Tab-separated table of C-alpha atoms in Angstrom:
chain	number	residue	atom	x	y	z
D	1	UNK	CA	94.629	110.346	60.173
D	2	UNK	CA	94.411	107.697	62.870
D	3	UNK	CA	93.871	104.596	60.782
D	4	UNK	CA	93.147	101.233	62.475
D	5	UNK	CA	96.741	100.184	61.820
D	6	UNK	CA	97.886	103.043	64.033
D	7	UNK	CA	95.954	101.801	67.028
D	8	UNK	CA	98.364	101.021	69.819
D	9	UNK	CA	98.861	99.215	73.103
D	10	UNK	CA	98.872	102.509	75.011
D	11	UNK	CA	97.479	105.930	74.197
D	12	UNK	CA	99.146	108.847	75.966
D	13	UNK	CA	96.989	111.974	76.096
D	14	UNK	CA	99.186	115.076	76.128
D	15	UNK	CA	102.577	115.750	74.535
D	16	UNK	CA	104.164	117.729	77.332
D	17	UNK	CA	107.391	116.725	79.019
D	18	UNK	CA	105.640	114.117	81.207
D	19	UNK	CA	103.675	112.451	78.411
D	20	UNK	CA	106.601	112.294	76.007
D	21	UNK	CA	108.943	110.952	78.687
D	22	UNK	CA	106.445	108.239	79.627
D	23	UNK	CA	106.035	107.326	75.956
D	24	UNK	CA	109.791	106.806	75.713
D	25	UNK	CA	109.832	104.426	78.649
D	26	UNK	CA	106.887	102.471	77.223
D	27	UNK	CA	108.422	102.232	73.752
D	28	UNK	CA	111.728	101.138	75.238
D	29	UNK	CA	109.886	98.220	76.840
D	30	UNK	CA	108.400	97.178	73.494
D	31	UNK	CA	104.918	98.616	74.124
D	32	UNK	CA	103.522	100.375	71.048
D	33	UNK	CA	102.405	103.862	71.979
D	34	UNK	CA	100.545	106.765	70.375
D	35	UNK	CA	100.755	110.272	71.864
D	36	UNK	CA	97.821	112.592	71.130
D	37	UNK	CA	98.189	116.352	71.592
D	38	UNK	CA	95.390	118.894	71.105
D	39	UNK	CA	97.763	121.793	70.409
D	40	UNK	CA	99.522	122.200	67.065
D	41	UNK	CA	102.909	121.646	68.729
D	42	UNK	CA	104.389	119.558	71.516
D	43	UNK	CA	105.473	120.947	74.869
D	44	UNK	CA	102.375	122.019	76.789
D	45	UNK	CA	103.551	124.828	79.082
D	46	UNK	CA	107.165	124.115	78.124
D	47	UNK	CA	107.228	126.101	74.880
D	48	UNK	CA	109.423	128.793	73.371
D	49	UNK	CA	108.371	131.601	71.033
D	50	UNK	CA	110.714	132.511	68.186
D	51	UNK	CA	110.779	136.237	67.331
D	52	UNK	CA	113.367	137.820	64.999
D	53	UNK	CA	116.124	135.461	66.068
D	54	UNK	CA	115.210	135.529	69.764
D	55	UNK	CA	114.040	132.439	71.621
D	56	UNK	CA	111.577	133.486	74.312
D	57	UNK	CA	110.364	130.988	76.914
D	58	UNK	CA	106.682	131.353	77.723
D	59	UNK	CA	107.112	130.131	81.291
D	60	UNK	CA	110.844	130.085	81.904
D	61	UNK	CA	111.129	127.379	84.554
D	62	UNK	CA	114.577	126.984	86.079
D	63	UNK	CA	116.300	123.612	86.055
D	64	UNK	CA	119.142	122.133	88.092
D	65	UNK	CA	122.093	120.070	86.992
D	66	UNK	CA	121.344	117.935	90.070
D	67	UNK	CA	117.879	116.825	88.848
D	68	UNK	CA	118.122	112.991	88.709
D	69	UNK	CA	115.492	112.594	85.995
D	70	UNK	CA	117.354	114.892	83.598
D	71	UNK	CA	120.262	112.474	83.826
D	72	UNK	CA	118.214	109.291	83.461
D	73	UNK	CA	115.170	110.078	81.295
D	74	UNK	CA	115.444	108.330	77.916
D	75	UNK	CA	115.353	110.697	74.955
D	76	UNK	CA	117.310	113.484	76.656
D	77	UNK	CA	120.797	112.195	75.869
D	78	UNK	CA	121.440	115.154	73.553
D	79	UNK	CA	120.175	117.766	76.020
D	80	UNK	CA	122.686	120.546	76.683
D	81	UNK	CA	122.285	122.535	79.892
D	82	UNK	CA	123.560	126.094	80.163
D	83	UNK	CA	124.480	126.838	83.802
D	84	UNK	CA	124.150	130.150	85.589
D	85	UNK	CA	127.084	131.446	87.602
D	86	UNK	CA	127.402	129.660	90.982
D	87	UNK	CA	125.047	131.035	93.607
D	88	UNK	CA	122.824	134.009	92.794
D	89	UNK	CA	122.821	137.790	92.886
D	90	UNK	CA	120.400	139.378	95.352
D	91	UNK	CA	119.153	142.964	95.272
D	92	UNK	CA	118.753	143.697	98.982
D	93	UNK	CA	118.833	146.916	100.974
D	94	UNK	CA	119.150	148.927	97.777
D	95	UNK	CA	122.227	147.222	96.328
D	96	UNK	CA	123.252	143.988	94.638
D	97	UNK	CA	125.035	141.268	96.608
D	98	UNK	CA	126.387	137.857	95.738
D	99	UNK	CA	125.109	134.939	97.794
D	100	UNK	CA	124.648	131.198	97.927
D	101	UNK	CA	127.947	130.144	96.392
D	102	UNK	CA	128.972	126.654	97.546
D	103	UNK	CA	131.402	126.556	100.446
D	104	UNK	CA	134.677	124.725	99.973
D	105	UNK	CA	134.534	123.020	103.369
D	106	UNK	CA	131.796	121.498	105.461
D	107	UNK	CA	130.535	122.566	108.846
D	108	UNK	CA	130.211	125.982	110.450
D	109	UNK	CA	133.967	126.522	110.807
D	110	UNK	CA	134.587	125.590	107.184
D	111	UNK	CA	131.725	127.821	106.073
D	112	UNK	CA	133.124	130.715	108.106
D	113	UNK	CA	136.558	130.182	106.537
D	114	UNK	CA	134.980	130.118	103.093
D	115	UNK	CA	133.101	133.328	103.857
D	116	UNK	CA	136.261	135.074	105.059
D	117	UNK	CA	138.187	133.828	102.033
D	118	UNK	CA	135.515	135.103	99.625
D	119	UNK	CA	136.968	135.761	96.166
D	120	UNK	CA	134.721	137.520	93.668
D	121	UNK	CA	134.320	136.126	90.122
D	122	UNK	CA	135.993	139.315	88.877
D	123	UNK	CA	139.146	138.527	90.892
D	124	UNK	CA	139.042	134.865	89.859
D	125	UNK	CA	138.801	135.921	86.208
D	126	UNK	CA	141.817	138.190	86.625
D	127	UNK	CA	143.773	135.396	88.279
D	128	UNK	CA	143.069	132.797	85.593
D	129	UNK	CA	142.451	134.724	82.363
D	130	UNK	CA	145.000	136.390	80.091
D	131	UNK	CA	145.750	140.001	80.961
D	132	UNK	CA	143.940	141.267	77.849
D	133	UNK	CA	140.665	139.478	78.672
D	134	UNK	CA	137.769	141.747	79.707
D	135	UNK	CA	136.282	141.334	83.187
D	136	UNK	CA	133.414	138.856	83.370
D	137	UNK	CA	131.337	140.717	85.943
D	138	UNK	CA	131.221	143.468	88.485
D	139	UNK	CA	132.661	142.615	91.897
D	140	UNK	CA	129.498	142.405	93.975
D	141	UNK	CA	129.999	142.151	97.733
D	142	UNK	CA	128.706	139.081	99.561
D	143	UNK	CA	125.350	139.357	101.323
D	144	UNK	CA	125.715	140.134	105.025
D	145	UNK	CA	128.788	139.817	107.188
D	146	UNK	CA	131.042	136.788	107.625
D	147	UNK	CA	128.773	135.300	110.301
D	148	UNK	CA	125.688	135.652	108.045
D	149	UNK	CA	127.578	133.992	105.216
D	150	UNK	CA	128.765	131.219	107.506
D	151	UNK	CA	125.236	130.483	108.713
D	152	UNK	CA	123.885	130.382	105.171
D	153	UNK	CA	126.741	128.209	103.940
D	154	UNK	CA	126.162	125.828	106.858
D	155	UNK	CA	122.432	125.575	106.030
D	156	UNK	CA	123.134	124.835	102.357
D	157	UNK	CA	126.005	122.505	103.169
D	158	UNK	CA	123.846	120.407	105.491
D	159	UNK	CA	120.875	120.129	103.166
D	160	UNK	CA	123.031	119.212	100.148
D	161	UNK	CA	123.931	115.906	101.817
D	162	UNK	CA	120.492	114.965	103.177
D	163	UNK	CA	118.859	112.034	101.388
D	164	UNK	CA	115.456	112.875	99.854
D	165	UNK	CA	113.877	110.099	101.925
D	166	UNK	CA	114.904	111.880	105.115
D	167	UNK	CA	113.430	115.138	103.846
D	168	UNK	CA	110.135	113.410	103.086
D	169	UNK	CA	110.080	111.997	106.635
D	170	UNK	CA	110.370	115.430	108.270
D	171	UNK	CA	107.366	117.097	109.932
D	172	UNK	CA	105.482	119.151	107.370
D	173	UNK	CA	104.425	122.772	107.748
D	174	UNK	CA	104.453	125.939	105.604
D	175	UNK	CA	107.994	126.697	104.461
D	176	UNK	CA	108.097	130.119	106.145
D	177	UNK	CA	107.186	128.694	109.539
D	178	UNK	CA	109.634	125.810	109.151
D	179	UNK	CA	112.546	128.137	108.362
D	180	UNK	CA	111.731	130.313	111.362
D	181	UNK	CA	111.463	127.272	113.648
D	182	UNK	CA	114.974	126.172	112.677
D	183	UNK	CA	116.441	129.329	114.111
D	184	UNK	CA	117.566	130.717	110.764
D	185	UNK	CA	117.943	134.497	111.203
D	186	UNK	CA	115.213	136.621	109.655
D	187	UNK	CA	117.893	138.511	107.729
D	188	UNK	CA	118.933	135.286	105.982
D	189	UNK	CA	115.336	134.254	105.291
D	190	UNK	CA	114.240	137.615	103.914
D	191	UNK	CA	117.519	138.465	102.203
D	192	UNK	CA	118.138	135.127	100.501
D	193	UNK	CA	115.873	132.138	101.179
D	194	UNK	CA	112.540	133.849	100.469
D	195	UNK	CA	113.579	135.360	97.102
D	196	UNK	CA	115.348	132.133	96.121
D	197	UNK	CA	112.315	129.947	96.886
D	198	UNK	CA	110.101	132.490	95.128
D	199	UNK	CA	112.195	131.944	92.008
D	200	UNK	CA	112.245	128.156	92.340
D	201	UNK	CA	108.643	127.528	93.470
D	202	UNK	CA	106.859	130.760	92.379
D	203	UNK	CA	105.710	131.225	95.989
D	204	UNK	CA	106.967	134.492	97.538
D	205	UNK	CA	104.729	134.005	100.592
D	206	UNK	CA	106.458	130.708	101.538
D	207	UNK	CA	103.176	128.824	101.945
D	208	UNK	CA	104.653	125.803	100.127
D	209	UNK	CA	105.133	122.549	102.024
D	210	UNK	CA	108.404	122.631	103.920
D	211	UNK	CA	109.285	119.260	102.407
D	212	UNK	CA	108.966	120.627	98.864
D	213	UNK	CA	110.932	123.722	99.837
D	214	UNK	CA	113.693	121.580	101.351
D	215	UNK	CA	113.894	119.482	98.178
D	216	UNK	CA	114.251	122.675	96.136
D	217	UNK	CA	116.993	123.964	98.440
D	218	UNK	CA	118.721	120.583	98.227
D	219	UNK	CA	118.730	120.794	94.421
D	220	UNK	CA	120.188	124.302	94.649
D	221	UNK	CA	122.874	123.314	97.142
D	222	UNK	CA	123.831	120.107	95.312
D	223	UNK	CA	123.857	121.416	91.737
D	224	UNK	CA	123.807	124.454	89.506
D	225	UNK	CA	120.866	126.484	88.244
D	226	UNK	CA	120.610	126.053	84.491
D	227	UNK	CA	118.425	126.374	81.403
D	228	UNK	CA	118.260	124.160	78.298
D	229	UNK	CA	120.336	125.404	75.405
D	230	UNK	CA	118.127	126.942	72.736
D	231	UNK	CA	115.055	127.396	74.930
D	232	UNK	CA	112.751	125.461	77.218
D	233	UNK	CA	111.181	123.668	74.262
D	234	UNK	CA	114.458	121.775	73.775
D	235	UNK	CA	113.165	119.184	76.261
D	236	UNK	CA	109.866	118.261	74.547
D	237	UNK	CA	111.363	118.618	71.061
D	238	UNK	CA	114.213	116.232	71.878
D	239	UNK	CA	111.800	113.755	73.436
D	240	UNK	CA	109.399	113.920	70.472
D	241	UNK	CA	112.154	113.655	67.861
D	242	UNK	CA	113.591	110.521	69.484
D	243	UNK	CA	110.271	108.627	69.383
D	244	UNK	CA	109.442	106.394	66.404
D	245	UNK	CA	107.972	108.224	63.417
D	246	UNK	CA	104.223	108.624	63.694
D	247	UNK	CA	104.118	108.212	67.488
D	248	UNK	CA	103.159	111.827	68.220
D	249	UNK	CA	99.967	113.231	66.637
D	250	UNK	CA	99.330	116.944	67.181
D	251	UNK	CA	96.022	118.731	66.590
D	252	UNK	CA	94.023	115.793	67.966
D	253	UNK	CA	91.565	116.632	70.741
D	254	UNK	CA	90.640	113.818	73.112
D	255	UNK	CA	87.107	114.194	74.439
D	256	UNK	CA	86.815	111.114	76.662
D	257	UNK	CA	88.877	108.195	77.914
D	258	UNK	CA	88.282	104.697	79.275
D	259	UNK	CA	90.543	101.806	80.207
D	260	UNK	CA	90.418	100.455	76.643
D	261	UNK	CA	89.908	103.449	74.351
D	262	UNK	CA	89.993	107.169	73.822
D	263	UNK	CA	87.504	109.213	71.823
D	264	UNK	CA	88.750	112.107	69.725
D	265	UNK	CA	86.833	115.025	68.232
D	266	UNK	CA	88.482	114.567	64.849
D	267	UNK	CA	88.835	110.815	64.357
D	268	UNK	CA	86.365	109.065	66.649
D	269	UNK	CA	87.437	106.163	68.825
D	270	UNK	CA	90.930	104.739	69.135
D	271	UNK	CA	91.166	101.353	70.833
D	272	UNK	CA	94.035	100.372	73.096
D	273	UNK	CA	94.995	98.296	76.127
D	274	UNK	CA	95.626	101.241	78.482
D	275	UNK	CA	95.391	105.038	78.600
D	276	UNK	CA	97.786	107.457	80.278
D	277	UNK	CA	96.479	111.012	80.767
D	278	UNK	CA	99.485	113.360	80.800
D	279	UNK	CA	97.828	116.757	80.400
D	280	UNK	CA	97.725	119.674	82.817
D	281	UNK	CA	95.654	119.224	85.945
D	282	UNK	CA	92.501	120.995	84.710
D	283	UNK	CA	92.404	119.160	81.393
D	284	UNK	CA	93.081	115.885	83.200
D	285	UNK	CA	90.151	116.518	85.564
D	286	UNK	CA	87.871	117.119	82.565
D	287	UNK	CA	88.758	113.655	81.284
D	288	UNK	CA	88.922	112.035	84.727
D	289	UNK	CA	86.046	113.407	86.851
D	290	UNK	CA	86.927	113.534	90.529
D	291	UNK	CA	90.629	114.067	89.959
D	292	UNK	CA	91.993	116.680	92.336
D	293	UNK	CA	92.890	120.032	90.756
D	294	UNK	CA	95.425	121.935	92.882
D	295	UNK	CA	95.559	125.713	93.185
D	296	UNK	CA	98.073	127.335	90.884
D	297	UNK	CA	100.617	130.123	90.942
D	298	UNK	CA	100.259	132.536	88.035
D	299	UNK	CA	103.421	133.672	86.249
D	300	UNK	CA	104.150	136.428	83.749
D	301	UNK	CA	107.437	136.406	81.821
D	302	UNK	CA	108.517	139.687	80.217
D	303	UNK	CA	111.284	139.713	77.598
D	304	UNK	CA	113.279	142.819	76.629
D	305	UNK	CA	116.237	143.369	74.354
D	306	UNK	CA	119.002	145.958	74.578
D	307	UNK	CA	122.086	146.966	72.604
D	308	UNK	CA	124.344	146.159	75.533
D	309	UNK	CA	123.809	143.695	78.403
D	310	UNK	CA	123.109	145.479	81.704
D	311	UNK	CA	125.130	142.744	83.415
D	312	UNK	CA	127.831	140.570	81.881
D	313	UNK	CA	127.654	138.036	84.711
D	314	UNK	CA	125.613	134.927	83.709
D	315	UNK	CA	123.802	135.066	87.027
D	316	UNK	CA	120.236	134.969	88.271
D	317	UNK	CA	119.293	138.253	89.975
D	318	UNK	CA	116.716	138.003	92.767
D	319	UNK	CA	114.769	140.901	94.295
D	320	UNK	CA	114.715	140.717	98.083
D	321	UNK	CA	113.512	144.301	98.573
D	322	UNK	CA	110.146	143.534	96.887
D	323	UNK	CA	109.707	147.117	95.705
D	324	UNK	CA	108.483	146.246	92.239
D	325	UNK	CA	106.751	143.514	90.252
D	326	UNK	CA	109.858	141.530	89.206
D	327	UNK	CA	110.698	138.517	91.372
D	328	UNK	CA	113.809	137.532	89.438
D	329	UNK	CA	115.550	138.437	86.216
D	330	UNK	CA	118.585	137.468	84.152
D	331	UNK	CA	120.434	138.563	81.069
D	332	UNK	CA	119.579	135.179	79.647
D	333	UNK	CA	121.707	135.703	76.526
D	334	UNK	CA	124.762	135.724	78.829
D	335	UNK	CA	123.717	132.285	80.115
D	336	UNK	CA	122.711	130.880	76.723
D	337	UNK	CA	123.969	132.929	73.758
D	338	UNK	CA	121.826	130.907	71.329
D	339	UNK	CA	118.709	132.664	72.615
D	340	UNK	CA	119.519	136.042	71.031
D	341	UNK	CA	120.990	137.272	67.720
D	342	UNK	CA	124.615	138.301	67.732
D	343	UNK	CA	125.086	141.787	69.120
D	344	UNK	CA	121.815	141.837	71.067
D	345	UNK	CA	121.156	141.210	74.755
D	346	UNK	CA	118.051	139.325	75.918
D	347	UNK	CA	116.759	140.185	79.395
D	348	UNK	CA	114.062	137.844	80.712
D	349	UNK	CA	112.149	138.783	83.875
D	350	UNK	CA	109.517	136.943	85.888
D	351	UNK	CA	106.518	138.490	87.647
D	352	UNK	CA	104.628	136.310	90.134
D	353	UNK	CA	100.863	136.579	90.538
D	354	UNK	CA	98.690	138.946	88.536
D	355	UNK	CA	100.685	141.130	86.124
D	356	UNK	CA	100.639	144.939	86.493
D	357	UNK	CA	98.259	146.931	84.309
D	358	UNK	CA	101.131	148.099	82.103
D	359	UNK	CA	103.696	145.297	82.431
D	360	UNK	CA	106.252	146.835	80.085
D	361	UNK	CA	106.371	150.159	81.896
D	362	UNK	CA	106.265	148.678	85.409
D	363	UNK	CA	108.838	145.983	84.706
D	364	UNK	CA	111.155	148.369	82.864
D	365	UNK	CA	111.117	150.796	85.822
D	366	UNK	CA	111.853	148.003	88.284
D	367	UNK	CA	114.663	146.604	86.125
D	368	UNK	CA	116.297	150.047	86.052
D	369	UNK	CA	116.580	149.864	89.847
D	370	UNK	CA	117.670	146.220	89.930
D	371	UNK	CA	120.376	146.544	87.285
D	372	UNK	CA	121.310	150.122	88.132
D	373	UNK	CA	121.054	151.302	84.548
D	374	UNK	CA	118.714	153.209	82.254
D	375	UNK	CA	116.142	151.039	80.492
D	376	UNK	CA	114.283	153.642	78.433
D	377	UNK	CA	115.790	152.422	75.168
D	378	UNK	CA	115.113	148.760	75.814
D	379	UNK	CA	112.713	147.131	73.368
D	380	UNK	CA	109.818	144.959	74.556
D	381	UNK	CA	109.786	141.612	72.746
D	382	UNK	CA	106.964	139.700	74.447
D	383	UNK	CA	104.789	139.389	77.541
D	384	UNK	CA	103.671	135.848	78.329
D	385	UNK	CA	101.091	135.396	81.097
D	386	UNK	CA	100.207	131.886	82.287
D	387	UNK	CA	97.390	131.699	84.814
D	388	UNK	CA	97.883	128.029	85.725
D	389	UNK	CA	101.659	128.132	85.539
D	390	UNK	CA	102.903	126.144	88.542
D	391	UNK	CA	100.855	123.863	90.811
D	392	UNK	CA	100.852	125.168	94.379
D	393	UNK	CA	102.071	122.743	97.026
D	394	UNK	CA	100.699	123.849	100.411
D	395	UNK	CA	100.891	121.334	103.260
D	396	UNK	CA	99.868	118.629	103.472
D	397	UNK	CA	101.286	117.792	100.061
D	398	UNK	CA	101.668	114.233	98.800
D	399	UNK	CA	104.749	114.197	96.576
D	400	UNK	CA	103.791	110.776	95.282
D	401	UNK	CA	100.129	111.158	94.365
D	402	UNK	CA	98.749	107.952	92.814
D	403	UNK	CA	99.450	107.633	89.107
D	404	UNK	CA	97.453	104.401	88.730
D	405	UNK	CA	93.749	105.172	89.014
D	406	UNK	CA	92.712	101.633	88.085
D	407	UNK	CA	94.053	98.908	85.817
D	408	UNK	CA	94.198	100.431	82.351
D	409	UNK	CA	93.887	104.092	83.388
D	410	UNK	CA	96.817	106.208	84.575
D	411	UNK	CA	97.733	109.864	85.055
D	412	UNK	CA	100.991	111.806	85.328
D	413	UNK	CA	102.256	115.380	85.364
D	414	UNK	CA	103.755	117.926	87.740
D	415	UNK	CA	100.427	117.991	89.614
D	416	UNK	CA	101.073	114.384	90.743
D	417	UNK	CA	104.531	115.040	92.228
D	418	UNK	CA	106.339	118.337	92.751
D	419	UNK	CA	105.416	121.340	90.632
D	420	UNK	CA	108.741	121.252	88.793
D	421	UNK	CA	110.183	119.748	85.609
D	422	UNK	CA	111.811	117.125	87.835
D	423	UNK	CA	108.365	116.359	89.301
D	424	UNK	CA	106.807	115.978	85.846
D	425	UNK	CA	109.557	113.596	84.723
D	426	UNK	CA	109.420	111.653	87.966
D	427	UNK	CA	105.647	111.188	87.745
D	428	UNK	CA	106.048	109.954	84.156
D	429	UNK	CA	108.591	107.408	85.364
D	430	UNK	CA	106.218	106.178	88.064
D	431	UNK	CA	103.234	106.012	85.695
D	432	UNK	CA	105.146	104.087	83.028
D	433	UNK	CA	106.390	101.631	85.639
D	434	UNK	CA	102.860	101.033	86.996
D	435	UNK	CA	101.446	100.617	83.502
D	436	UNK	CA	104.109	98.117	82.447
D	437	UNK	CA	103.535	96.148	85.633
D	438	UNK	CA	99.802	95.892	84.915
D	439	UNK	CA	100.491	94.821	81.326
D	440	UNK	CA	102.863	92.147	82.602
D	441	UNK	CA	105.793	93.650	80.715
D	442	UNK	CA	109.234	93.642	82.244
D	443	UNK	CA	111.158	96.698	81.194
D	444	UNK	CA	114.681	95.929	80.048
D	445	UNK	CA	117.361	97.667	82.111
D	446	UNK	CA	118.188	101.057	80.721
D	447	UNK	CA	121.459	101.227	78.848
D	448	UNK	CA	124.107	103.289	80.634
D	449	UNK	CA	124.059	106.861	79.410
D	450	UNK	CA	125.942	110.018	80.039
D	451	UNK	CA	124.201	112.746	82.025
D	452	UNK	CA	122.806	115.742	80.211
D	453	UNK	CA	125.750	117.777	79.006
D	454	UNK	CA	126.498	121.001	80.823
D	455	UNK	CA	128.045	123.611	78.589
D	456	UNK	CA	131.025	125.504	79.904
């Protein structure tokens, strides 16, 4: 129950990643905070279903080790990131290729040398592991010829070193048109960049703002794809657990907000000095009439289990041929073994847009082609469809939408920044800073902390 003694300086509406992160920054500055969540658990869209020892992400967003907010957000000190293999695997022209591995030298000549000196992970494993060790993966050939690899490596090498401020100053257009205007060969766009951006931004048509696409490519080129150990809900659960006891109240529905109070369906009015709305865009617009609601990309995540992994490489597999519903897939238990019981493989696949009429059958047939193996004996664990999964970011897109609506009323979430976990955390940072400024509170400098740990 929300007794008068529990009334706080700030009420945060929504216990997703953005709301919980903002609450941490406010508490760290000495501002008493209450977080109200309508659902019975924290996390919002960042939740994980537990089934018979499996941990199944409902949305399955990909993270990067290069995300600045993962390294600086208070409450995430214990976060462990499980990285995918460098680069990605791409199913193109009927076979699987390896692509996007970082080049060892800069510039076109260095990229060409790196392409010519390509060494597969299988060969590297044989060179460094004991003779009795089993191979880690199949030796997939690189995508395209040496010149194609050199061009791609040069593109990724250049963007990895570009400051975000320079990216935000570039002319803005749909990502597909921007890539074509830069003279990048269609083979590289269709064989690698389109399926990669589809996986990162859930936009296979490349209608996303070129600035947002460039930021995503920069994160890819500068870091490693990864997932949180134990499931996506590790982020909100760590954030919630690190807040003072009693800060987070689940099962409380907020029906209206003002600059000095919120009204709940269960407990009436709760007074405060400021309100931060940190829900999804549609729920935020219900509480804040006139707030812009962006279009969304729908996502369906299908989880299967098998006796043996169809691929022992901890890699993300993209579909460039687009001959089935799956945009990308991974044997996620190879990336993070904690997500499946011992002796079982967990295969998680993502479908963009509306799901097929029979998702299990359609996805299973497509996965048989992608992995090159029979899938008839695979067991379906779950199908999670999220209509409003990822905010779309067509141009013009303001990556720094206002988080201060007026003194005492603020909003944050991935719909105020980029439609990524980094965007949600960044908007929370901006909202907490604006709120503290209006309250006249000077936040103490954050104590130095180690970045989120990346498991080997």
